[in-house]
C-alpha cells in the first residue's frame, strides 16, 4: 500500500509537465499515474489542486561555517549548516552542496570527515565539494581517485586569491592542469572560481593609490575583463585534457556566459552556474547606503550582463542557479565598505527558488521545465546526484515541493529564516512553497517547520558518463 498520494497538481517530470498523481512509499516515489488511478487506500492523500509539484531544489554552492578574514587581522565565521539548511528547506531547497576545505597537513579524507562532522545538524540532505588550494602536492592529487570513488567527485578550484587578505587559495595553471588531468581520468568534475589574479590584485593596489576604495568601485577590481580572460584561459586548458569536465561557478558577466556558450557549441564539457543575486541586481546597488549587502565575489556587474545571464538561463548556456550562500548577521555584512574588506556571499537560500520562478517563469515566460532544470535537475546531474535527486520519477527520493503560484507576498527579512536581513527585502514574489517533503516526510507545511536538525543525510555521488562528454 502507498503511504501517500499527491493528487491534482501540475507535475514537472523528466518527461514533461502533466496532471499526474504521485504515489510515495517510504522514502521513494513509487508511482506516477493518470489522475484518480492510484489506490484510494493510501494512508494520506494530499490535494495539490492549483499548485505545481516539483522536485526539491538543489543549491550547488553554499558555504557554511566559513572563515571571513578582515583587514584588521581578525577572522569571523559564517553560520553553520543548521541555520543555513533550515532557511533552505523553508524555501523549497532540500539538498545543499557545501565545501570540505583541504589544508596543508590534512589528507583529503580528513578534510571530508571534518566537514561531515559539522553537517550532523543539517535539516536538508547535503553533498560536499572538496576544495583544493595553493600549490597542491602530488600526494594530495594522488588521493583524488579515492575521494571520487568514495562519493566526492567534485573539486573546487580558485584561480585567484579573491582579496588581498587570506591569501593562499589560488591554484596556478600548472597545478590546475595536474588536478584537471586526475579528475578527468577518474570521473571527477572541477568547480572553478575563475578570475585573473594578476588583474584583480593590480586593481586592488590601484584602487588604494587612487583613493577608490569604496564598495561602489568593486566592479573595477573584480572586472568583466578579469572574468572574460580567466574563463577563456581555463577553457583553453580544458581542450588539452581529454575527458575534462569543468563547472564555472557564479558567472557574473556577459563575456563569461558567451565563453561558456562557445565552448559548449564546440562540444566541450563546460557548464555554467550563476546566482539569483546576479540575475536580479546590478552594480548600481553598491551606490546605496547599505550597498555592501548586495555584494558577493566576483562583483555585481551591469544591466547588459544581467540580461545576458537571463538569456543564458533560458537558452541553456547556463546550467544552474546557486547562491554562494554566506549567512551572517547584517552587522557583519555591513561592517566595512572598503573594496578589500567587504564581506562576500549573501543570505539567499530561502529566496532562490521563489525568485527564479517570479523573475523567470512569471515575468519572462521561462518554461516550467527550465525552471526545474536550473533550480534542481541540472545540479543533480552535474554533481552525480541524479536520478536519486532532482527528478520526480519512480525510484527517486521523495523530495517534493508543492509550489503555489497563486501566492503573492512581499518578502520581509523578519519572515525569513536565514538572518536579520535580506537583499530581497520588499520584493514582490509570485509563488511560494506550501509544502516541502524530504525523502517522503513533511519538512515544511504552510510555513511551519516540521523537520528537525539532524534529519538531513550525506548523499554519496557518482558522475554519469554524460557529464564528461558534455551532453548534460
C-alpha positions as MATLAB code, in Angstrom:
seq = 'XXXXXXXXXXXXXXXXXXXXXXXXXXXXXXXXXXXXXXXXXXXXXXXXXXXXXXXXXXXXXXXXXXXXXXXXXXXXXXXXXXXXXXXXXXXXXXXXXXXXXXXXXXXXXXXXXXXXXXXXXXXXXXXXXXXXXXXXXXXXXXXXXXXXXXXXXXXXXXXXXXXXXXXXXXXXXXXXXXXXXXXXXXXXXXXXXXXXXXXXXXXXXXXXXXXXXXXXXXXXXXXXXXXXXXXXXXXXXXXXXXXXXXXXXXXXXXXXXXXXXXXXXXXXXXXXXXXXXXXXXXXXXXXXXXXXXXXXXXXXXXXXXXXXXXXXXXXXXXXXXXXXXXXXXXXXXXXXXXXXXXXXXXXXXXXXXXXXXXXXXXXXXXXXXXXXXXXXXXXXXXXXXXXXXXXXXXXXXXXXXXXXXXXXXXXXXXXXXXXXXXXXXXXXXXXXXXXXXXXXXXXXXXXXXXXXXXXXXXXXXXXXXXXXXXXX';
ca = [
       0.000    0.000    0.000;
       1.192    3.510   -0.779;
       1.905    5.745    2.190;
       0.895    8.955    0.459;
      -0.708   10.125   -2.767;
      -0.456   13.664   -4.140;
      -3.336   14.495   -6.454;
      -4.498   17.389   -8.590;
      -1.223   19.194   -9.146;
       0.682   20.106  -12.279;
       3.670   17.760  -12.025;
       7.026   18.607  -13.603;
       8.828   15.371  -14.508;
      11.809   14.461  -16.735;
       9.245   13.548  -19.412;
       7.373   16.835  -19.301;
       4.587   18.547  -17.399;
       1.280   16.837  -16.728;
      -1.583   16.298  -14.314;
      -0.325   13.053  -12.813;
      -0.877   11.590   -9.390;
       2.297   10.916   -7.419;
       2.475    7.874   -5.142;
       5.028    7.686   -2.333;
       6.104    4.608   -0.425;
       8.607    5.079    2.365;
      11.338    7.448    1.199;
      10.826    6.913   -2.530;
       8.478    7.876   -5.331;
       6.715    4.625   -6.130;
       4.259    5.623   -8.846;
       3.312    8.272  -11.399;
      -0.132    7.651  -12.771;
      -3.140    9.144  -14.503;
      -5.392   11.233  -12.274;
      -7.516    9.107   -9.955;
      -5.881    5.804  -10.937;
      -3.788    5.203   -7.826;
      -5.316    3.186   -4.976;
      -7.573    5.225   -2.736;
      -6.490    3.399    0.429;
      -3.253    5.350    0.835;
      -2.543    6.385    4.402;
      -2.688   10.032    3.353;
      -3.917   11.937    0.297;
      -2.735   15.490   -0.383;
      -4.765   17.728   -2.693;
      -2.360   19.816   -4.812;
      -5.016   21.434   -6.995;
      -3.785   24.710   -8.454;
      -0.188   24.043   -7.455;
       2.996   22.850   -9.103;
       4.595   19.626   -7.919;
       8.347   19.944   -8.446;
      11.458   18.172   -7.180;
      13.114   19.640   -4.119;
      15.563   22.374   -5.023;
      19.303   21.732   -5.094;
      21.681   24.581   -4.332;
      25.060   23.517   -5.721;
      27.098   26.220   -3.966;
      26.798   27.186   -0.304;
      29.369   27.987    2.371;
      28.660   27.082    5.986;
      30.889   27.811    8.996;
      33.157   29.679    6.565;
      36.042   31.884    7.767;
      35.796   35.620    6.985;
      39.209   37.292    7.380;
      39.371   41.055    7.871;
      41.975   43.706    7.125;
      42.442   44.076   10.893;
      43.741   40.509   11.109;
      40.638   39.105   12.768;
      38.678   36.159   11.428;
      34.910   35.808   11.778;
      32.781   32.812   10.825;
      29.552   32.462    8.889;
      26.575   30.451   10.170;
      26.742   26.679   10.290;
      24.755   24.046    8.387;
      21.859   24.056   10.859;
      20.914   27.678   10.282;
      21.596   27.609    6.533;
      19.752   24.359    5.843;
      16.753   25.424    7.923;
      16.345   28.512    5.737;
      16.910   26.451    2.588;
      14.226   23.888    3.304;
      11.711   26.615    4.189;
      12.237   27.972    0.671;
      11.866   24.645   -1.118;
      15.520   23.569   -1.341;
      16.112   20.075    0.045;
      19.762   19.424   -0.865;
      22.801   21.689   -0.440;
      26.346   21.320   -1.749;
      28.918   22.707    0.690;
      32.733   22.645    0.769;
      35.224   20.436    2.592;
      38.392   22.529    2.605;
      41.724   20.751    2.217;
      44.604   22.455    4.026;
      48.288   21.507    4.194;
      48.791   18.770    6.755;
      45.426   17.137    6.047;
      44.571   14.255    3.783;
      41.525   14.644    1.564;
      39.759   12.020    3.687;
      40.453   14.044    6.835;
      39.176   17.250    5.253;
      35.963   15.483    4.222;
      35.460   13.878    7.640;
      35.986   17.217    9.379;
      33.213   18.872    7.359;
      30.858   15.897    7.546;
      31.010   16.118   11.327;
      29.745   19.708   11.196;
      26.830   18.647    8.999;
      25.258   16.460   11.683;
      22.942   19.404   12.433;
      21.523   19.680    8.901;
      17.823   19.912    8.080;
      18.469   19.119    4.404;
      20.446   16.421    2.672;
      23.876   17.524    1.517;
      26.866   16.846   -0.689;
      30.397   18.186   -0.367;
      32.797   19.595   -2.931;
      36.433   19.119   -1.932;
      38.249   22.447   -2.090;
      41.900   22.319   -3.132;
      44.111   25.340   -2.706;
      47.577   26.682   -3.371;
      50.366   24.506   -4.717;
      48.502   21.209   -4.379;
      51.092   18.498   -3.538;
      51.420   15.467   -5.777;
      50.492   13.119   -2.937;
      47.216   15.015   -2.429;
      46.413   14.865   -6.146;
      47.088   11.133   -5.875;
      44.291   10.930   -3.276;
      41.689   12.305   -5.682;
      40.688    8.905   -7.174;
      39.890    7.591   -3.695;
      37.769   10.660   -2.918;
      35.921   10.261   -6.224;
      35.233    6.563   -5.676;
      34.129    7.375   -2.122;
      31.330    9.617   -3.400;
      33.056   13.019   -3.578;
      33.683   13.607   -7.307;
      33.658   17.431   -7.402;
      36.639   19.646   -6.575;
      36.632   23.407   -6.010;
      39.450   25.495   -7.505;
      40.170   29.224   -7.254;
      42.293   30.892   -9.945;
      42.588   33.956   -7.687;
      43.072   34.717   -4.013;
      39.990   36.963   -4.382;
      41.132   39.501   -1.773;
      44.483   40.843   -0.530;
      43.808   39.193    2.853;
      43.523   35.466    3.465;
      45.802   34.577    0.576;
      46.800   31.053   -0.348;
      43.727   29.655   -2.053;
      44.749   30.395   -5.669;
      45.775   27.350   -7.730;
      48.170   28.280  -10.521;
      47.885   26.931  -14.040;
      50.385   24.083  -13.726;
      48.756   22.635  -10.625;
      45.318   23.224  -12.148;
      46.416   21.173  -15.149;
      47.522   18.296  -12.903;
      44.297   18.406  -10.890;
      42.220   18.565  -14.074;
      44.017   15.537  -15.504;
      43.342   13.476  -12.374;
      39.691   14.470  -12.277;
      39.257   13.649  -15.979;
      40.862   10.209  -15.664;
      38.806    9.124  -12.691;
      35.347   10.594  -13.277;
      35.511   13.928  -11.469;
      34.486   17.487  -12.234;
      36.135   20.789  -11.292;
      34.059   23.656   -9.881;
      36.136   26.715  -10.756;
      36.012   30.260   -9.433;
      37.801   31.893  -12.356;
      39.134   35.440  -12.178;
      42.530   36.669  -13.352;
      44.550   37.137  -10.170;
      47.119   39.479  -11.740;
      44.372   41.857  -12.811;
      42.429   41.606   -9.552;
      45.425   42.253   -7.285;
      46.738   45.037   -9.505;
      43.377   46.773   -9.343;
      43.283   46.463   -5.551;
      46.642   48.256   -5.449;
      45.464   50.872   -7.918;
      42.236   51.470   -6.021;
      44.228   52.110   -2.854;
      46.606   54.533   -4.573;
      43.804   56.436   -6.294;
      41.528   56.518   -3.270;
      38.855   54.423   -4.955;
      38.302   52.080   -2.046;
      34.543   52.422   -1.540;
      32.376   49.408   -2.407;
      30.980   51.309   -5.414;
      34.330   50.685   -7.159;
      34.196   46.895   -6.719;
      33.323   46.260  -10.418;
      36.590   47.991  -11.335;
      38.544   45.489   -9.195;
      36.577   42.311   -9.930;
      36.000   43.292  -13.518;
      34.251   41.965  -16.599;
      37.692   41.764  -18.259;
      39.053   39.597  -15.443;
      36.188   37.101  -15.780;
      36.476   37.025  -19.565;
      40.223   36.348  -19.596;
      40.167   33.800  -16.768;
      37.232   31.834  -18.201;
      38.840   31.555  -21.605;
      42.181   30.560  -20.116;
      40.599   27.734  -18.111;
      38.591   26.543  -21.106;
      41.666   26.617  -23.332;
      43.451   24.413  -20.800;
      40.500   22.010  -20.785;
      40.924   21.483  -24.518;
      44.268   19.814  -23.749;
      42.825   17.395  -21.161;
      40.775   14.572  -22.624;
      37.581   13.997  -20.668;
      37.863   17.206  -18.652;
      34.589   18.424  -17.167;
      34.514   21.925  -15.725;
      31.782   23.797  -13.905;
      32.290   27.557  -13.908;
      30.797   28.889  -10.690;
      28.973   32.186  -10.070;
      29.095   33.524  -13.612;
      28.550   37.275  -13.280;
      29.263   38.853  -16.681;
      28.108   38.599  -20.294;
      31.570   37.566  -21.593;
      31.570   34.691  -19.110;
      28.229   33.452  -20.436;
      29.472   33.887  -24.004;
      32.647   31.908  -23.318;
      30.635   29.020  -21.882;
      28.190   29.066  -24.796;
      31.046   28.967  -27.318;
      32.789   26.097  -25.509;
      29.569   24.093  -25.318;
      28.948   24.691  -29.021;
      32.395   23.167  -29.633;
      31.396   20.066  -27.681;
      33.381   20.741  -24.513;
      32.037   19.540  -21.175;
      31.757   23.064  -19.793;
      28.884   24.091  -17.562;
      27.911   27.425  -16.024;
      26.425   28.435  -12.714;
      25.035   31.860  -11.907;
      23.355   33.262   -8.810;
      19.859   34.707   -8.479;
      21.811   37.603   -6.958;
      23.456   38.389  -10.332;
      20.154   37.850  -12.121;
      18.332   40.455  -10.033;
      20.839   43.194   -9.104;
      23.439   45.320  -10.880;
      26.407   47.371   -9.677;
      24.052   50.312   -9.172;
      23.077   48.644   -5.883;
      26.533   49.438   -4.494;
      25.614   53.130   -4.550;
      23.016   52.663   -1.826;
      23.898   53.464    1.798;
      23.669   49.739    2.606;
      25.199   48.778   -0.761;
      27.536   46.194    0.725;
      24.592   43.870    1.478;
      24.300   43.302   -2.281;
      27.900   42.161   -2.704;
      29.415   38.787   -3.331;
      32.576   37.790   -5.217;
      33.012   38.398   -8.127;
      31.287   41.773   -8.076;
      27.896   42.731   -9.393;
      28.184   43.916  -12.981;
      25.918   45.915  -15.301;
      22.476   45.730  -16.880;
      23.755   44.176  -20.110;
      25.399   41.429  -18.029;
      22.208   40.800  -16.082;
      20.178   40.498  -19.273;
      22.742   38.096  -20.785;
      22.512   35.949  -17.659;
      18.751   35.628  -18.118;
      19.161   34.713  -21.778;
      21.719   32.115  -20.748;
      19.352   30.598  -18.213;
      16.590   30.364  -20.784;
      18.654   29.136  -23.748;
      20.768   26.610  -21.816;
      24.133   28.383  -21.913;
      23.919   28.442  -18.109;
      23.022   25.245  -16.299;
      22.284   26.131  -12.685;
      21.294   28.861  -10.246;
      23.100   28.780   -6.903;
      23.508   31.242   -4.035;
      27.164   31.331   -2.910;
      25.468   31.420    0.492;
      27.436   33.011    3.321;
      24.999   33.518    6.148;
      25.953   36.308    8.547;
      24.083   38.880   10.618;
      23.562   42.248    8.966;
      26.094   43.815   11.353;
      28.871   41.623    9.949;
      27.758   42.088    6.367;
      27.829   45.891    6.599;
      30.901   46.200    8.841;
      33.061   47.601    6.015;
      32.537   49.306    2.646;
      36.245   49.011    1.760;
      36.769   47.094   -1.503;
      39.453   44.939    0.108;
      37.438   44.227    3.245;
      33.844   43.703    2.079;
      32.179   40.532    3.294;
      31.229   38.335    0.352;
      28.399   35.881   -0.020;
      24.837   36.670    0.929;
      21.733   35.232    2.556;
      19.777   33.729   -0.318;
      18.980   30.016    0.072;
      15.384   30.623    1.125;
      14.561   33.054   -1.673;
      16.347   31.287   -4.569;
      13.509   29.091   -5.886;
      10.726   31.713   -5.478;
      12.859   34.469   -7.049;
      13.673   32.361  -10.117;
      10.008   31.434  -10.505;
       8.918   35.067  -10.145;
      11.540   36.631  -12.389;
      11.931   33.720  -14.800;
       8.579   31.988  -15.210;
       6.084   34.661  -14.180;
       7.780   37.688  -15.755;
       9.892   36.270  -18.609;
       7.963   33.208  -19.712;
      10.633   30.660  -18.779;
       9.196   27.176  -19.199;
       8.454   25.109  -16.124;
      10.923   22.522  -17.382;
      13.738   25.111  -17.474;
      12.714   26.461  -14.079;
      13.083   22.997  -12.575;
      16.262   22.324  -14.547;
      18.128   25.390  -13.288;
      16.928   25.135   -9.679;
      17.234   21.354   -9.234;
      17.701   18.844  -12.049;
      20.873   20.156  -13.694;
      22.665   20.474  -10.360;
      21.695   16.877   -9.581;
      23.088   15.707  -12.904;
      26.315   17.702  -12.712;
      27.098   16.667   -9.149;
      26.240   12.980   -9.551;
      23.003   13.072   -7.530;
      20.676   12.236  -10.413;
      18.223   10.473  -10.620;
      18.092    9.956   -6.861;
      17.704   13.711   -6.523;
      16.405   16.369   -8.885;
      13.617   14.373  -10.520;
      10.040   13.322   -9.964;
      10.447    9.782  -11.239;
       9.748    6.291   -9.982;
      12.632    5.254   -7.720;
      13.783    8.790   -6.942;
      13.877   10.136   -3.412;
      10.544   11.676   -2.481;
      11.989   15.180   -2.194;
       8.953   17.113   -3.364;
       7.742   20.680   -3.246;
       4.165   21.809   -3.679;
       4.745   25.277   -5.086;
       1.724   27.564   -5.124;
       1.957   30.118   -7.983;
      -1.164   31.885   -6.734;
       0.628   33.231   -3.682;
       1.508   36.908   -3.728;
       3.715   38.061   -0.882;
       6.169   40.796   -0.078;
       9.467   39.421    1.185;
      10.382   40.629    4.661;
      13.572   39.589    6.381;
      11.616   39.196    9.615;
       9.604   36.386    7.962;
      12.657   34.521    6.657;
      14.898   32.089    8.496;
      18.462   32.828    7.429;
      19.428   36.110    9.034;
      18.190   39.528   10.149;
      18.493   40.948    6.631;
      17.771   40.018    3.039;
      18.894   41.712   -0.166;
      15.372   40.986   -1.447;
      13.577   42.747    1.397;
      10.471   44.353   -0.122;
      10.419   42.245   -3.317;
       7.026   41.113   -4.544;
       7.024   37.354   -5.030;
       4.733   35.333   -7.305;
       4.569   31.920   -5.695;
       5.875   30.168   -2.588;
       6.165   26.562   -1.353;
       3.104   25.419    0.576;
       4.607   22.033    1.416;
       8.139   20.638    1.302;
       8.972   16.956    1.655;
      12.369   15.393    2.312;
      12.553   11.695    1.494;
       8.826   11.193    1.938;
       8.440   13.131    5.197;
       6.810   16.537    5.500;
       9.530   19.041    6.388;
       7.612   22.313    5.955;
       3.847   22.792    5.758;
       2.147   26.158    5.264;
       5.214   27.962    6.513;
       5.614   25.807    9.615;
       8.875   23.909   10.022;
       8.206   20.240   10.793;
      11.701   18.891   10.185;
      14.318   18.699   12.902;
      18.038   19.357   12.982;
      19.816   16.164   12.020;
      17.134   14.927    9.611;
      19.489   15.509    6.680;
      21.914   12.941    5.306;
      25.172   12.931    3.379;
      24.474   11.721   -0.163;
      27.284    9.817   -1.942;
      27.656   10.681   -5.603;
      28.936    9.266   -8.873;
      29.088   11.268  -12.104;
      27.353    9.926  -15.177;
      29.453    9.395  -18.308;
      27.351   12.087  -19.986;
      28.996   14.710  -17.771;
      32.416   14.082  -19.329;
      31.103   14.061  -22.882;
      29.267   17.342  -22.467;
      25.740   16.143  -23.198;
      24.086   17.318  -19.964;
];
